[in-house]
Coordinates of C-alpha atoms and ligand atoms in Angstrom, one line a residue:
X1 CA -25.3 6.6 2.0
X2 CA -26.6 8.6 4.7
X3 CA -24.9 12.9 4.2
X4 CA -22.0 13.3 1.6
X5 CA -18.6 11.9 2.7
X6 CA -15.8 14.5 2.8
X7 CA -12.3 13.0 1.9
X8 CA -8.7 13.5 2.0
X9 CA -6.3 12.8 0.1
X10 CA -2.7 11.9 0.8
X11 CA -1.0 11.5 -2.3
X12 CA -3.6 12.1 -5.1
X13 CA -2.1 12.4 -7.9
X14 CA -0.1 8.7 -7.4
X15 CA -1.5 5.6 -9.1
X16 CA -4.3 5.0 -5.9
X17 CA -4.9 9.0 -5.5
X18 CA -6.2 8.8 -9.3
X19 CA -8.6 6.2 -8.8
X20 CA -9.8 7.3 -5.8
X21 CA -10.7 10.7 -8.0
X22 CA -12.3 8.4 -10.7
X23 CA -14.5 7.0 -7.7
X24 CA -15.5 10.1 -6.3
X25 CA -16.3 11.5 -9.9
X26 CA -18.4 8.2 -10.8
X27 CA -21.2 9.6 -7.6
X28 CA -21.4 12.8 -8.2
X29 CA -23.2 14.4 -4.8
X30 CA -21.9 11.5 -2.3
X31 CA -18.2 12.5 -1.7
X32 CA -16.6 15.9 -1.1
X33 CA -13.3 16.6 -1.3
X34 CA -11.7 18.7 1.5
X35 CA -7.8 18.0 1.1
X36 CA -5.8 16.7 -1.8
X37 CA -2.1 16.5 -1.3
X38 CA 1.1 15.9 -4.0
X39 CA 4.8 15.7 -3.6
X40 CA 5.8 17.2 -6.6
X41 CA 3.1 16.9 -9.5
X42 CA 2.0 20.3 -9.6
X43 CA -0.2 20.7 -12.9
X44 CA -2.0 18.0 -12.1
X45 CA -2.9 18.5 -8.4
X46 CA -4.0 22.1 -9.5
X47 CA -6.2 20.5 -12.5
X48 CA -7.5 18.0 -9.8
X49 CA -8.0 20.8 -7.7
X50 CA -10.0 22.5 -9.9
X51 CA -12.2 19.6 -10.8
X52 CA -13.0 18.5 -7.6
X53 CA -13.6 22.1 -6.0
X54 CA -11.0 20.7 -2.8
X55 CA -11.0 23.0 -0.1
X56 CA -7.1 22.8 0.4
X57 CA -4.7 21.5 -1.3
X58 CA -1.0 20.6 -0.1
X59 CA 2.2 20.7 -2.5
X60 CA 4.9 18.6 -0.3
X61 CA 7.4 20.0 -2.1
X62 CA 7.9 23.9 -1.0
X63 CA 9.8 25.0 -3.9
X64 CA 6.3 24.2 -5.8
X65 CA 4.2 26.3 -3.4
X66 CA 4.1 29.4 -5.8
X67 CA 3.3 27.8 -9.1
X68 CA 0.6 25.7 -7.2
X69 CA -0.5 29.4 -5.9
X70 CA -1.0 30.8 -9.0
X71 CA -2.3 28.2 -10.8
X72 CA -5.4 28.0 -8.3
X73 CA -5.6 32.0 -7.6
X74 CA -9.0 32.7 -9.6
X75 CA -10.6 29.7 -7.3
X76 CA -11.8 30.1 -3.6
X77 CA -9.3 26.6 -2.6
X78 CA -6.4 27.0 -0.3
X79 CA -2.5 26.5 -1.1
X80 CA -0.2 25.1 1.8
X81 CA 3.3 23.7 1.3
X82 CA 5.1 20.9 3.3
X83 CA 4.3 17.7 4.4
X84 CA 3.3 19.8 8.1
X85 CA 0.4 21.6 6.7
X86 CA -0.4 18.1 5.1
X87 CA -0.4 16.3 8.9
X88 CA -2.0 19.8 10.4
X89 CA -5.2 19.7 7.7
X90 CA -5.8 15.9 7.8
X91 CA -7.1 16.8 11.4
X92 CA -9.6 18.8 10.3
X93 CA -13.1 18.9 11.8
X94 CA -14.2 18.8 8.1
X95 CA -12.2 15.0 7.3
X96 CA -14.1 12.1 7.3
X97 CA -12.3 10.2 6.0
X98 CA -8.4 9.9 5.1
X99 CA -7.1 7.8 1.8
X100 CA -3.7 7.3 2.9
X101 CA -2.0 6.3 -0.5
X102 CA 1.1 8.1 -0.5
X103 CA 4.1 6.3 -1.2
X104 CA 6.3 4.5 1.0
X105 CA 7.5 5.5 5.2
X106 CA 7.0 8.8 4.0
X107 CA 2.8 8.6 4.8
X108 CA 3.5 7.3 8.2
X109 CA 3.5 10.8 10.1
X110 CA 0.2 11.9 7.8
X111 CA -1.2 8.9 8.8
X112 CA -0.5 8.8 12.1
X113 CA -1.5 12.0 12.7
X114 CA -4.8 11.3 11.1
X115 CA -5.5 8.7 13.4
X116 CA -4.6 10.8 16.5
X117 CA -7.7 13.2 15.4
X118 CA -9.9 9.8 15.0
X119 CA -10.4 9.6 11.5
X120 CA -11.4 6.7 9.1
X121 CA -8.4 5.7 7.1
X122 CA -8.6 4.5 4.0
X123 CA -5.0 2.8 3.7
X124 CA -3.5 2.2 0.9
X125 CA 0.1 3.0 2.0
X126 CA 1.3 -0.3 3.3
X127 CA 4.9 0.7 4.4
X128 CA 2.9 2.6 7.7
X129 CA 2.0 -0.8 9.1
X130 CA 5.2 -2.9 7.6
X131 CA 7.3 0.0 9.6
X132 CA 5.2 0.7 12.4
X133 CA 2.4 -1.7 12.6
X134 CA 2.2 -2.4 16.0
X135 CA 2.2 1.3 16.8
X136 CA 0.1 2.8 14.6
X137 CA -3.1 -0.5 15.6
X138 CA -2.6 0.7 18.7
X139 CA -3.2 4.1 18.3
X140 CA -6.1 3.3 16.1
X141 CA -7.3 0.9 19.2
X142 CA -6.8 3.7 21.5
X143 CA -8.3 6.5 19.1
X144 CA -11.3 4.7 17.9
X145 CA -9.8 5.5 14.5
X146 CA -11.0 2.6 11.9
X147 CA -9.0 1.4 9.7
X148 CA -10.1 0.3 6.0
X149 CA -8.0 -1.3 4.1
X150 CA -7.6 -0.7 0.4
X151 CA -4.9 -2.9 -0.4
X152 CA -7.1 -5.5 -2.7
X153 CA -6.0 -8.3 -0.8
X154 CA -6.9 -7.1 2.4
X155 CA -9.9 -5.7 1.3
X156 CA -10.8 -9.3 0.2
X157 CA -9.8 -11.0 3.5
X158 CA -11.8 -8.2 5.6
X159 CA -15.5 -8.5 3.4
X160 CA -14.5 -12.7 3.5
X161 CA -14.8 -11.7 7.5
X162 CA -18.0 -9.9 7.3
X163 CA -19.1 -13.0 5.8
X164 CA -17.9 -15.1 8.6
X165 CA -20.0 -14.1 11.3
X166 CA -17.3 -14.0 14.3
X167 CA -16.7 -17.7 13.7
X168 CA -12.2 -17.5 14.2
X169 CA -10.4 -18.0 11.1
X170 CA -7.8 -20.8 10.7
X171 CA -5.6 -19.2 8.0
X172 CA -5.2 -16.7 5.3
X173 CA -5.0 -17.7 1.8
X174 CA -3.0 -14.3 0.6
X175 CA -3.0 -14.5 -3.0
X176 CA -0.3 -13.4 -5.4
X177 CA 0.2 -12.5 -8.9
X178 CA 3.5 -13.9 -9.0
X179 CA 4.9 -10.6 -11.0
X180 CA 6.4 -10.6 -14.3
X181 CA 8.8 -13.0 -13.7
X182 CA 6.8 -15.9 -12.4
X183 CA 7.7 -18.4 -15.0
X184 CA 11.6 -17.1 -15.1
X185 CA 14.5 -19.1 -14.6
X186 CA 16.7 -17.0 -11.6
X187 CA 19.6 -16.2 -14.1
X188 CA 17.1 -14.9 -16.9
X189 CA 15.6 -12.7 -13.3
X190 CA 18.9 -11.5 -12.2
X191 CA 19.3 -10.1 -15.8
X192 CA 16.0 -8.9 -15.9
X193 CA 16.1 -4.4 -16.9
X194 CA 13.5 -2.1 -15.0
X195 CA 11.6 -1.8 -18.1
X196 CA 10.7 -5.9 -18.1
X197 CA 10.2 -5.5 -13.8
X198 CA 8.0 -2.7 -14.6
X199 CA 5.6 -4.1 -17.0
X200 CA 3.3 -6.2 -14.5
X201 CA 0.5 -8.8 -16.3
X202 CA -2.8 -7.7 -14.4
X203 CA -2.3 -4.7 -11.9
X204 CA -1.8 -1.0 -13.3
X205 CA 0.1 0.5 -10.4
X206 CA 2.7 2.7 -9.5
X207 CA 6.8 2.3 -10.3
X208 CA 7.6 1.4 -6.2
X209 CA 5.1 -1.3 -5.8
X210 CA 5.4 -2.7 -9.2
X211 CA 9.2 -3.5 -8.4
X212 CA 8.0 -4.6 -5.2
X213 CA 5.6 -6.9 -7.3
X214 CA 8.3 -8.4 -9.6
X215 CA 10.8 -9.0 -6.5
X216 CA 7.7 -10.3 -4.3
X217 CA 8.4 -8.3 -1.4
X218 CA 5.1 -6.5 -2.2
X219 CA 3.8 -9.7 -0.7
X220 CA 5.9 -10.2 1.9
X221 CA 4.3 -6.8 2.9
X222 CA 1.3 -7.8 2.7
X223 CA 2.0 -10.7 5.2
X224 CA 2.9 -8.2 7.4
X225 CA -0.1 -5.5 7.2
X226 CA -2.2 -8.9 7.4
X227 CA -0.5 -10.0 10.4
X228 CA -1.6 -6.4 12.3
X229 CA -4.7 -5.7 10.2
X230 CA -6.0 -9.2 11.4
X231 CA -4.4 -10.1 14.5
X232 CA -3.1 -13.5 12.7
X233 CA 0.6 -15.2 13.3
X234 CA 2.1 -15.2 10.5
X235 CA 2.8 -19.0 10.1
X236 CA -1.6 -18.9 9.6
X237 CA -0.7 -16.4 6.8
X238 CA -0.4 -19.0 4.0
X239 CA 0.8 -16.7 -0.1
X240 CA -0.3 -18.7 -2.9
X241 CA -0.1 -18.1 -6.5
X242 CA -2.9 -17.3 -8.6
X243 CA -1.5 -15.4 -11.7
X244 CA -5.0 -14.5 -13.0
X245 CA -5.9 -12.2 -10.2
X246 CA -9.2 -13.0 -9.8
X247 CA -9.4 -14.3 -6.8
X248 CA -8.2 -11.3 -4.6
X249 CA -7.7 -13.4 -1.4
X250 CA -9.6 -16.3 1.0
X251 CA -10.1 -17.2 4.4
X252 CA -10.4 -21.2 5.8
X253 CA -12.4 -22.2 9.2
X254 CA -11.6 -24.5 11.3
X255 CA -13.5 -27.1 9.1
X256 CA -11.7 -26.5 6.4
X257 CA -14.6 -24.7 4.4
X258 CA -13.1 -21.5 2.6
X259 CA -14.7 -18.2 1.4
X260 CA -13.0 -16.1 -1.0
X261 CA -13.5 -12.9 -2.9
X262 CA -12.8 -12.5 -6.6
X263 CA -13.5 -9.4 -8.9
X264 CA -11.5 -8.2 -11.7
X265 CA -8.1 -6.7 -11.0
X266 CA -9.4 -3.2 -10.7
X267 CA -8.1 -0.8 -7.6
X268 CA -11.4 1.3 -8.0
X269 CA -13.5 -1.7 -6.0
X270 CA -11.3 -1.7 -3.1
X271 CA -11.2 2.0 -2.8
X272 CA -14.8 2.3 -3.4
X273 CA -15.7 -0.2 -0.8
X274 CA -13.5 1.4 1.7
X275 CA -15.0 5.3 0.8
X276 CA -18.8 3.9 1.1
X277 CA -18.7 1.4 3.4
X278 CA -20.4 -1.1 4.7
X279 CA -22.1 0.5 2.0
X280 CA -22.1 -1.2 -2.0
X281 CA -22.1 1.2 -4.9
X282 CA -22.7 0.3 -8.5
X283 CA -19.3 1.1 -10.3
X284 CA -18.2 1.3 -14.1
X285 CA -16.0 -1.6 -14.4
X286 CA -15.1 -4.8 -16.2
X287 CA -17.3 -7.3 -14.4
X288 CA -16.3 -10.9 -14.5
X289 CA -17.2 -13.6 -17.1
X290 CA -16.9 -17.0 -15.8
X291 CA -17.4 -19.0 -19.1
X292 CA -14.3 -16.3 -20.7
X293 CA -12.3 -16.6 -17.5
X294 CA -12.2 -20.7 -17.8
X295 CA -9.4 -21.8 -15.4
X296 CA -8.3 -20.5 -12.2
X297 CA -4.6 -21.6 -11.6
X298 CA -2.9 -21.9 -8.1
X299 CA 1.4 -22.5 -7.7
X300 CA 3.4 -22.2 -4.2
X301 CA 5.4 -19.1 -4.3
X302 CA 9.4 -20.0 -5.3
X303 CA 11.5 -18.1 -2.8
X304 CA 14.8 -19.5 -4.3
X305 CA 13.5 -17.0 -6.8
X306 CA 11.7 -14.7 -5.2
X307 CA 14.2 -14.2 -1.7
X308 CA 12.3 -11.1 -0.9
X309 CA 9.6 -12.9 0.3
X310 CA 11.1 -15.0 2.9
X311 CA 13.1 -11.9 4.0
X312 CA 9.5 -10.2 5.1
X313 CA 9.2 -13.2 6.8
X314 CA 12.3 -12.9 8.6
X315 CA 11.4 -9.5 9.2
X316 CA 8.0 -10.5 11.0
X317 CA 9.2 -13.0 12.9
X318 CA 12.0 -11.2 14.4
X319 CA 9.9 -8.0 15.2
X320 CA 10.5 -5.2 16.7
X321 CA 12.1 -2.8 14.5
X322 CA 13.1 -5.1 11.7
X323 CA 9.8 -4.7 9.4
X324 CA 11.2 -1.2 9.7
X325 CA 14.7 -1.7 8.3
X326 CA 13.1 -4.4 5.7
X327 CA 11.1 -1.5 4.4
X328 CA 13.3 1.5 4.3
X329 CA 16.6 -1.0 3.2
X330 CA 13.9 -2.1 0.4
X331 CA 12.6 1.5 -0.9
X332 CA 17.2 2.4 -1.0
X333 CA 17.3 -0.4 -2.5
X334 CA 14.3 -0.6 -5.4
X335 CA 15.0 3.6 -5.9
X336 CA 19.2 2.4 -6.8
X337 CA 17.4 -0.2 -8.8
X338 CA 14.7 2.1 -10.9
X339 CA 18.1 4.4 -11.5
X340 CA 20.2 1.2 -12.8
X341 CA 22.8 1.5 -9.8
X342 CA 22.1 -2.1 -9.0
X343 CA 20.6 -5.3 -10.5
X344 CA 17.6 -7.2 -9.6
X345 CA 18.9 -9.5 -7.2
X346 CA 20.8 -6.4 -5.8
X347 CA 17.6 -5.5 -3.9
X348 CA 17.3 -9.2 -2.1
X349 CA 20.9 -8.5 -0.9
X350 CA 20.8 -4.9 0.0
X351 CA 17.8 -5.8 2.4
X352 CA 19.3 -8.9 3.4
X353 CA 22.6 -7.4 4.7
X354 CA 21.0 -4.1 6.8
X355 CA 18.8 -6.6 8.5
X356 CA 21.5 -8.6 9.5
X357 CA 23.6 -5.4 10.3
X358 CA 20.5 -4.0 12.5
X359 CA 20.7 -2.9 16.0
X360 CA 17.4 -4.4 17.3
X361 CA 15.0 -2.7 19.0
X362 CA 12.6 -5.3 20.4
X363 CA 9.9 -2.5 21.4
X364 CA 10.6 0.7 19.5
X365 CA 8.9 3.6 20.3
X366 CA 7.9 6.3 17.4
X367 CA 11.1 8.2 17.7
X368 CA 13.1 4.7 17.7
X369 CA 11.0 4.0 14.3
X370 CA 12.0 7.2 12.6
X371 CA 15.7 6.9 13.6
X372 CA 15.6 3.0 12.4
X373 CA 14.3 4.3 9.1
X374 CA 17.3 7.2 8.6
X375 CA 19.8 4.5 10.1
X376 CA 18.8 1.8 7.7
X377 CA 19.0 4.5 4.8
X378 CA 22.3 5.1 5.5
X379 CA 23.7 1.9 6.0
X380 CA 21.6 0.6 2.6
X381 CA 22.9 4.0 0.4
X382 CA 26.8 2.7 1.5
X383 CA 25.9 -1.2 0.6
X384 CA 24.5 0.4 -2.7
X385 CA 27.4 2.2 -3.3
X386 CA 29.7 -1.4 -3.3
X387 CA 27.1 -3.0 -5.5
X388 CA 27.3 -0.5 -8.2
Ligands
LIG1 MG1 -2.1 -5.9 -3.0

C-alpha cells in the first residue's frame, strides 16, 4: 500500500470497532489512527486510545467527558464529548478513511457528514442505508465519497463484481445463516428467551444484530443496503440459506454461470479488504479446509417463521420512508425485547403495525427521515407498552 492510511472510527469499542483495531494492530506501520469514538465504554476507548496513539478521541456520552479526560491526560490525544464533535472531526483534512460501525440510525448523521467532506467509508452500520439509502448514494454520487462495504455479504457480492468485468448481473444470491433458530418449530421460536436468540452458530457479533440475526430481519436489511449498494430491484435480490457460512454471498449472469465468495465467518476479512483496498493483506485467521468443511448445505428461507424478512420486503417495495420506520420500529422493538418487555414474535408485530400505521412519505427529504425515525419511536414505545 502506497503512504499509511489514517482511520476513523465511529463506534470502536462495538463488536466491528474491535476488529477493525485487531486489523490495524496485525500491520503495524500501514494504518494510523486519527479518531476513535464510543458512546459510553469509557475504559476501554481510553485503553484503545492509548494503544493506538489516536489523535482524538470522542466520548458520545457527555456525562463521560471527564473520566475519558483524565484517563488520557499524561498523553498528547484529544478528548471531545457528543456525537457533534464526533460529525465535526470525521471531516478532518487528516481522515482517510471512515469505519462507520456504530450501531443503529444513530451513525446516520456521522456518516452523512463524513460523506459531505468526501471521505472513503468503510460501512458497517447498515441502518444508514435501510433508513436513508437513497439519500445518503446520492450524496456519495454527488460527493465522490466511495463507499466500501463491510457487511460480509456485501463485501462478497462487491469483490464477485470485480471479478465480473462490467458484464450486468442477473441476480444476487444473498446468503444467510438462518440464526439460531433455523431448524425451530414457530411455537418452540415464539418461546424462545434472549439468551437462546443471542447465542448465534457462526458469527460473533454484537447484541442488536444478533437479534436481528435470529428474527432474520438482519437479512431483510441486507436486501435493502444490496438494493442501494448495487443498484439491483429487489425481486433480483434472491436470500438463501447456507447455515455453514462459508459461502459469504454469489452473483449469476445472464447465462446462468455464478461466482461466489467464501472464507471463514471472520469480520476481520471484510474490514480488512475495505481498509486496504483494492489492496490484499496477509491476515491471521482460520483459513478454510475443504476436505474438513465436507458439505455445503442450501434451504429457502421460511418466512412463516421468520416474518421479519418479508416485512423488509414490504418495506422496500413500498419506499419512501418505510425502510425508515421498518428500522427504527425494529431497534424499539429488539431493545423491549433484549429488556424482556416483549416476546420474540413481539418484534414481527411491533414492526408490522407502525408500518401499516405510517404516514408515507414517498420522497423524504433528510429532515423528513429524522422526524420518521422519532415518529416511528413513538408510535412503536406505545405498541410496546400493550404488548407487555
Ligand atoms: Mg451480514
Amino acid at each position: 500500500m502506497e503512504g499509511k492510511r489514517h482511520i476513523a472510527i465511529l463506534g470502536s469499542t462495538g463488536s466491528i470497532g474491535k476488529q477493525t483495531l485487531d486489523v490495524v494492530r496485525q500491520h503495524p506501520g500501514l494504518f494510523d489512527i486519527d479518531l476513535l469514538t464510543a458512546n459510553n465504554s469509557a475504559e476501554l476507548l481510553i485503553s484503545q486510545a492509548r494503544e493506538f496513539d489516536a489523535n482524538n478521541v470522542v466520548i458520545c456520552n457527555k456525562e463521560l467527558y471527564g473520566q475519558v479526560r483524565d484517563g488520557l491526560k499524561d498523553t498528547p490525544t484529544k478528548v471531545w464529548a457528543g456525537i457533534d464533535s464526533a460529525c465535526s472531526l470525521v471531516t478532518a483534512g487528516s481522515v482517510d478513511i471512515v469505519v462507520a460501525s456504530m450501531v443503529g440510525f444513530s451513525g446516520l448523521r456521522p456518516t452523512l457528514a463524513a460523506i459531505d467532506a468526501s471521505k472513503a467509508i468503510a460501512l458497517a452500520n447498515k441502518e444508514t442505508l435501510v433508513a436513508a439509502g437513497s439519500i445518503v448514494m446520492r450524496r456519495a454520487y454527488e460527493r465522490h465519497a466511495p463507499i466500501l462495504p463491510v457487511d460480509s455479504e456485501h463485501s462478497a457480492i462487491f469483490q464477485c463484481l470485480l471479478a465480473a468485468g462490467g458484464n450486468p448481473v442477473r441476480k444476487i444470491h444473498l446468503t444467510a445463516s438462518g440464526g439460531p433458530f433455523r431448524t425451530w418449530t414457530r411455537e418452540r421460536i415464539a418461546a424462545a428467551t434472549k439468551d437462546q436468540a443471542l447465542r448465534h452458530p457462526n458469527w460473533n457479533m454484537g447484541a442488536k444484530i444478533t437479534i436481528d440475526s435470529a428474527t432474520m430481519m438482519n437479512k431483510g436489511f441486507e436486501v435493502i443496503e444490496a438494493k442501494w449498494l448495487f443498484d439491483k430491484d429487489p425481486s433480483d435480490i434472491n436470500v438463501v440459506i447456507q447455515p455453514e457460512s462459508l459461502i459469504h454471498s454469489m452473483i449469476e449472469f445472464e447465462d446462468g454461470a455464478v461466482i461466489a465468495q467464501l472464507g471463514s465467518p471472520d469480520m476481520r476479512e471484510p474490514i480488512q479488504f475495505a481498509l486496504s483496498f483494492p489492496e490484499r493483506l496477509p491476515l491471521d485467521n482460520k483459513k478454510l479446509d475443504f476436505s474438513e468443511i465436507g458439505n455445503i448445505s442450501f434451504f429457502k428461507p421460511d418466512t412463516e417463521k421468520f416474518p421479519c424478512l418479508q416485512l423488509a420486503f414490504d418495506a422496500i417495495g413500498r419506499g419512501g420512508n418505510i425502510p425508515c420506520v421498518l428500522n427504527a420500529a425494529n431497534e424499539a422493538a429488539v431493545a423491549a425485547y433484549l429488556h424482556d418487555e416483549i416476546g420474540f414474535y413481539g418484534i414481527s408485530e411491533v414492526v408490522s403495525r407502525c408500518m401499516d400505521e405510517a404516514r408515507f412519505i414517498p420522497e423524504p427529504t433528510i429532515d423528513e427521515i429524522y422526524a420518521t425515525n422519532e415518529e416511528a419511536r413513538e408510535r412503536a414505545a406505545d405498541i410496546i407498552k400493550t404488548l407487555k
